[in-house]
Amino acid sequence: MSILADIQISLIVLCSGLGLILIGLWGILTQRNIIRMIVGFSLLDTGIHMVMVSIGYVTGGTAPIINDAVPMAEAASRIVDPVPSALVLTAIVIGLGVTAVMLSFAVRMYRERRTLMIDEFTESKW
Amino acid sequence: MIKRIIILLVLAMLAAIFLDLAANYSEKTSLSPLGHYYAEQGPAEIGAANLVTAVVVTYRGLDTLGEVTVLFISAAGVGLMLRRTRRKDDDEDLEKGDRAEETAGTHKPASEIVETATELLLPMVMLFGIYVFLNGHLSPGGGFQGGAIIASGTMFLLLALPESHISRLMIAMTESLSGFSYVVIGVLGVLLAGGFLDNRIMGLGTYGSLFSAGAIPLIYVFVGLKVGFELSAVLDRFRKEDTGPL
């Protein structure tokens, strides 16, 4: 228990997020299947969100919602930073939109060539 | 081979940067000045119990309008990409493949359990979505989350009853009216209160009650409807080929 208590919670989230970024980037760079590349992008996206959330964490802080549990007077000393949370909320929605467009590209490309392998699409290769 | 080495090299360098970042990281013990200001002044200025909502809808309201715009553009892009153009002079080969795709699309119906569960649960899922965006200023949630729940209800419907028809016209009307009302509220903020998307065009009400925080519940209702219908339209686009205009 004592070892666990020494580790900061946000550090765990930060490291997982950074790991996800690396895995996602690896997926985007090495995979030849378009769907796998999109999955890699989603992992990268999620990793970035986790890093952003972990940066907003304040030791011992709770959700930035003021109610019986967190009275208004104590708010500034007991909540985590609301700004990164708001940014991540925006980022998730944008990520969703980008993923949807990428998937529709994949559907369209499959329709044209009957394959999802990126090596088959040589027109824009230089 | 050389490509692999370059990729590994890039990732290794990035990992080194990240390692440095993680090693020198120490948790914050107090809020940043901006976060501190929002925590101190937010409840009195905005009247929203959920401070994230206060930041998203009011302090950074313009960003949220941009976010809604990006989502709209991506939904429009998906619609454009997945539109089935009636190509008469196309390859026989492709046509055949298309037909195979279409017959594959009309798969066997979902089981009775799934269908019955959908009929039972769908109204509840929709109601929960509405609850989430109505209470966005009081509890975790908000327009985007509520909209996502409504879209998941649509997903549910499309999985259980793949033949069900979703009116494109209804979706387009609701979506554009919500988006328009959102901007109108923003402009009203300029005319009646402190600036664009200021929520104090209406009384702040009793702190912590449903009808409080000025225009925030109203804005979140419009955002929730817009996002919900937009994502439903995207899901519908992915379902099968275009069945007509709109």
XYZ file of C-alpha atoms in Angstrom:
372
model
C 0.000 0.000 0.000
C 2.820 2.377 0.895
C 4.364 2.058 -2.567
C 1.039 2.809 -4.186
C 0.464 5.771 -1.933
C 3.720 7.353 -3.078
C 2.761 7.267 -6.733
C 0.830 10.304 -7.836
C -2.455 9.442 -9.520
C -2.022 11.978 -12.267
C 1.439 10.574 -13.076
C -0.158 7.196 -13.847
C -2.660 8.872 -16.167
C 0.094 10.971 -17.736
C 2.319 7.962 -18.442
C -0.584 5.924 -19.849
C -1.507 8.864 -22.054
C 2.050 9.281 -23.332
C 2.218 5.525 -23.967
C -1.020 5.650 -25.947
C 0.341 8.533 -28.025
C 3.400 6.443 -28.946
C 1.316 3.352 -29.751
C -1.079 5.397 -31.858
C 1.726 7.087 -33.763
C 3.372 3.719 -34.340
C 0.084 2.415 -35.719
C -0.335 5.369 -38.078
C 3.236 5.045 -39.373
C 3.534 1.290 -39.798
C 0.083 -0.109 -40.589
C -0.924 -0.497 -44.227
C -4.619 -1.071 -43.600
C -6.629 2.151 -43.568
C -8.927 1.043 -40.745
C -5.915 0.205 -38.580
C -4.460 3.629 -39.301
C -7.733 5.204 -38.145
C -7.624 3.107 -34.974
C -4.072 4.384 -34.464
C -5.325 7.945 -34.842
C -8.031 7.309 -32.235
C -5.437 5.947 -29.817
C -3.232 9.003 -30.382
C -6.244 11.227 -29.789
C -7.212 9.462 -26.559
C -3.625 9.614 -25.341
C -3.537 13.374 -25.845
C -6.814 13.735 -23.937
C -5.429 11.737 -21.032
C -2.283 13.868 -20.909
C -4.370 17.048 -20.900
C -6.651 15.809 -18.125
C -3.714 14.674 -15.994
C -2.079 18.088 -16.296
C -5.205 19.713 -14.879
C -5.209 17.512 -11.795
C -4.603 19.137 -8.428
C -3.507 16.935 -5.515
C -6.561 15.732 -3.646
C -8.884 17.669 -5.903
C -12.390 16.642 -6.859
C -14.677 17.315 -9.822
C -15.248 21.040 -10.429
C -18.951 20.887 -9.613
C -20.218 22.950 -6.715
C -22.848 21.235 -4.571
C -23.241 19.919 -1.027
C -19.953 18.032 -1.249
C -17.955 21.072 -2.380
C -19.334 24.293 -0.900
C -18.791 27.499 -2.813
C -16.429 28.966 -0.225
C -14.019 26.010 -0.432
C -14.268 25.622 -4.183
C -10.925 27.204 -5.074
C -8.996 24.924 -2.743
C -10.751 21.620 -3.395
C -11.473 21.290 -7.112
C -9.289 20.307 -10.044
C -8.644 22.815 -12.803
C -11.806 23.163 -14.930
C -9.973 24.628 -17.948
C -8.211 21.435 -19.195
C -11.452 19.503 -18.706
C -13.283 21.998 -20.895
C -10.520 21.806 -23.504
C -10.678 18.006 -23.522
C -14.440 18.146 -23.947
C -13.884 20.217 -27.077
C -11.056 17.959 -28.253
C -13.154 14.792 -27.913
C -15.897 16.220 -30.103
C -13.422 17.403 -32.750
C -11.712 13.997 -32.647
C -15.047 12.316 -33.210
C -15.757 14.528 -36.210
C -12.331 13.841 -37.711
C -12.713 10.090 -37.166
C -16.120 10.120 -38.851
C -14.683 11.896 -41.900
C -11.726 9.487 -42.041
C -14.043 6.479 -41.874
C -16.190 7.871 -44.652
C -13.007 8.311 -46.713
C -12.213 4.666 -46.015
C -15.684 3.589 -47.158
C -15.307 5.648 -50.321
C -11.837 4.283 -51.055
C -13.042 0.734 -50.520
C -15.888 1.373 -52.909
C -13.504 2.571 -55.603
C -10.848 -0.126 -55.328
C -12.365 -2.956 -53.281
C -9.377 -2.863 -50.965
C -8.337 -1.110 -47.782
C -4.603 -1.469 -48.293
C -2.966 1.921 -48.655
C -0.308 0.531 -51.044
C -2.976 0.139 -53.723
C -3.557 3.869 -53.842
C -0.556 5.099 -55.760
C -1.933 8.254 -57.421
C -0.796 10.691 -54.767
C 2.425 8.875 -54.021
C 5.623 10.624 -54.954
C 13.747 -1.805 -44.013
C 15.192 1.684 -43.913
C 11.655 2.969 -43.461
C 11.205 0.830 -40.349
C 14.428 2.126 -38.865
C 13.405 5.726 -39.473
C 10.009 5.104 -37.877
C 11.603 3.464 -34.853
C 14.059 6.327 -34.609
C 11.273 8.913 -34.679
C 9.305 7.034 -32.028
C 12.415 6.583 -29.868
C 13.174 10.294 -29.986
C 9.583 11.128 -29.112
C 9.715 8.592 -26.281
C 12.866 10.272 -24.964
C 11.060 13.617 -24.902
C 8.078 12.040 -23.160
C 10.315 10.288 -20.645
C 11.886 13.588 -19.729
C 8.424 15.110 -19.421
C 7.152 12.333 -17.154
C 10.318 12.234 -15.012
C 10.145 15.940 -14.247
C 6.408 15.959 -13.694
C 5.074 16.851 -10.307
C 1.447 17.150 -9.432
C 0.066 20.624 -8.939
C -0.973 21.485 -5.419
C -3.012 24.548 -6.297
C -5.073 25.790 -9.209
C -3.628 27.809 -12.040
C -4.478 31.541 -11.804
C -7.136 31.187 -14.501
C -8.674 28.120 -12.870
C -8.594 29.932 -9.552
C -10.454 32.886 -11.039
C -13.113 30.612 -12.516
C -13.531 28.794 -9.205
C -13.825 32.023 -7.218
C -15.844 34.184 -9.580
C -17.594 31.591 -11.744
C -20.475 30.708 -9.425
C -21.360 34.359 -8.824
C -20.831 35.518 -12.410
C -22.349 32.629 -14.327
C -24.499 30.852 -11.748
C -23.641 27.371 -13.022
C -22.838 24.717 -10.445
C -20.791 22.763 -12.965
C -17.748 24.942 -13.543
C -16.702 23.018 -16.650
C -20.035 23.986 -18.174
C -19.450 27.601 -17.180
C -16.104 27.536 -18.990
C -17.382 25.659 -22.043
C -20.621 27.551 -22.621
C -19.876 31.038 -21.392
C -16.224 31.902 -20.769
C -15.079 30.006 -23.849
C -18.443 30.093 -25.598
C -16.986 31.162 -28.911
C -14.779 28.050 -28.942
C -17.859 25.935 -28.413
C -19.602 27.614 -31.322
C -16.533 26.794 -33.403
C -16.672 23.223 -32.125
C -20.307 22.906 -33.159
C -19.336 24.314 -36.548
C -16.530 21.761 -36.960
C -18.938 18.962 -36.089
C -21.423 20.325 -38.603
C -18.781 20.496 -41.318
C -17.625 16.961 -40.605
C -21.228 15.708 -40.733
C -21.665 17.507 -44.049
C -18.375 16.006 -45.254
C -19.503 12.503 -44.348
C -22.759 13.132 -46.172
C -20.872 14.276 -49.239
C -18.381 11.407 -49.165
C -20.961 8.681 -48.718
C -23.432 10.002 -51.239
C -24.096 7.329 -53.789
C -23.774 8.883 -57.200
C -25.791 7.024 -59.767
C -23.055 6.121 -62.207
C -24.659 4.719 -65.316
C -21.517 4.295 -67.399
C -19.568 2.543 -64.719
C -17.535 -0.632 -64.807
C -19.653 -3.755 -64.854
C -17.260 -5.085 -62.283
C -17.855 -2.308 -59.793
C -21.603 -2.465 -60.334
C -21.557 -6.144 -59.548
C -19.552 -5.480 -56.428
C -21.987 -2.771 -55.423
C -24.894 -5.105 -55.800
C -23.101 -7.684 -53.688
C -22.565 -4.980 -51.090
C -26.225 -4.065 -51.155
C -27.422 -7.627 -50.722
C -24.915 -7.983 -47.925
C -26.528 -4.872 -46.421
C -29.948 -6.490 -46.236
C -28.804 -9.021 -43.690
C -31.015 -11.163 -41.541
C -33.141 -9.321 -38.991
C -32.052 -8.938 -35.399
C -33.294 -11.472 -32.897
C -36.588 -10.977 -31.112
C -34.842 -10.316 -27.834
C -32.902 -7.416 -29.324
C -35.998 -5.999 -31.005
C -38.127 -6.171 -27.879
C -35.352 -4.740 -25.741
C -34.981 -1.873 -28.204
C -38.670 -1.041 -28.066
C -38.504 -1.056 -24.287
C -35.210 0.768 -23.833
C -35.164 3.258 -26.687
C -37.538 5.799 -25.048
C -35.511 5.543 -21.851
C -32.220 6.094 -23.672
C -33.657 9.154 -25.406
C -35.085 10.463 -22.124
C -31.734 9.968 -20.433
C -30.051 11.932 -23.194
C -32.502 14.793 -22.679
C -31.950 14.602 -18.917
C -28.188 14.819 -19.394
C -28.295 17.945 -21.527
C -30.968 19.636 -19.413
C -28.851 19.164 -16.272
C -25.568 20.117 -17.897
C -25.161 23.164 -15.682
C -25.744 21.207 -12.473
C -24.151 17.791 -12.879
C -21.603 16.037 -15.057
C -22.894 16.162 -18.596
C -24.049 18.741 -21.067
C -25.107 19.268 -24.627
C -22.407 17.187 -26.293
C -22.729 14.279 -23.894
C -26.524 14.307 -24.069
C -26.355 14.512 -27.847
C -23.996 11.529 -27.920
C -26.460 9.529 -25.793
C -29.306 10.401 -28.175
C -27.121 9.305 -31.093
C -26.350 6.050 -29.286
C -30.123 5.546 -29.060
C -30.283 5.984 -32.821
C -27.442 3.463 -33.180
C -29.453 1.063 -31.055
C -32.463 1.541 -33.311
C -30.416 1.003 -36.462
C -28.868 -2.182 -35.072
C -32.149 -3.714 -33.960
C -34.393 -2.543 -36.790
C -32.073 -1.958 -39.763
C -34.990 -1.214 -42.064
C -36.362 1.619 -39.946
C -36.623 4.889 -41.799
C -35.148 8.068 -40.353
C -36.497 11.229 -41.903
C -33.610 13.216 -43.351
C -35.833 16.273 -43.612
C -36.721 16.141 -39.917
C -33.046 15.779 -39.008
C -32.014 18.655 -41.262
C -34.764 20.944 -39.939
C -34.077 20.266 -36.251
C -30.367 20.607 -36.747
C -30.471 23.900 -38.618
C -33.093 25.415 -36.314
C -31.049 24.478 -33.226
C -27.870 25.866 -34.723
C -29.653 29.047 -35.749
C -31.207 29.500 -32.283
C -27.802 28.993 -30.687
C -26.341 31.854 -32.722
C -29.417 34.019 -32.042
C -28.912 33.542 -28.295
C -25.278 34.515 -28.771
C -26.250 37.713 -30.593
C -28.879 38.479 -27.930
C -26.013 38.339 -25.463
C -24.344 41.197 -27.335
C -27.535 43.259 -27.371
C -28.844 42.616 -23.847
C -25.827 41.625 -21.760
C -22.048 41.812 -21.692
C -21.070 40.214 -24.988
C -21.438 37.385 -27.469
C -22.929 34.273 -25.813
C -23.230 36.000 -22.428
C -25.653 33.865 -20.428
C -27.025 36.734 -18.356
C -29.721 37.661 -20.859
C -32.042 35.806 -18.484
C -32.091 35.959 -14.694
C -29.537 33.754 -13.003
C -32.239 32.186 -10.825
C -31.673 30.197 -7.657
C -28.183 28.762 -7.606
C -28.239 25.014 -8.123
C -31.838 24.695 -9.348
C -32.866 23.447 -12.784
C -33.895 26.869 -14.058
C -30.748 28.732 -13.174
C -27.511 29.897 -14.790
C -29.284 32.224 -17.220
C -29.283 31.013 -20.796
C -26.979 28.010 -20.240
C -29.772 25.376 -20.083
C -31.322 26.878 -23.209
C -27.988 26.857 -25.058
C -27.333 23.272 -23.986
C -30.778 22.174 -25.171
C -29.967 23.539 -28.629
C -26.446 22.111 -28.603
C -27.776 18.749 -27.410
C -30.446 18.587 -30.104
C -28.017 19.691 -32.786
C -25.283 17.239 -31.806
C -27.736 14.390 -31.285
C -29.399 14.789 -34.662
C -26.109 15.464 -36.425
C -24.516 12.282 -35.111
C -27.700 10.365 -35.908
C -27.438 11.630 -39.464
C -23.797 10.491 -39.631
C -24.757 7.024 -38.358
C -27.583 6.865 -40.864
C -25.150 7.760 -43.640
C -22.877 4.897 -42.672
C -25.781 2.467 -42.580
C -26.327 2.011 -46.269
C -26.390 3.812 -49.564
C -28.103 7.092 -50.003
C -31.804 6.644 -50.510
C -32.557 10.070 -51.846
C -31.877 13.766 -51.517
C -31.644 15.433 -48.110
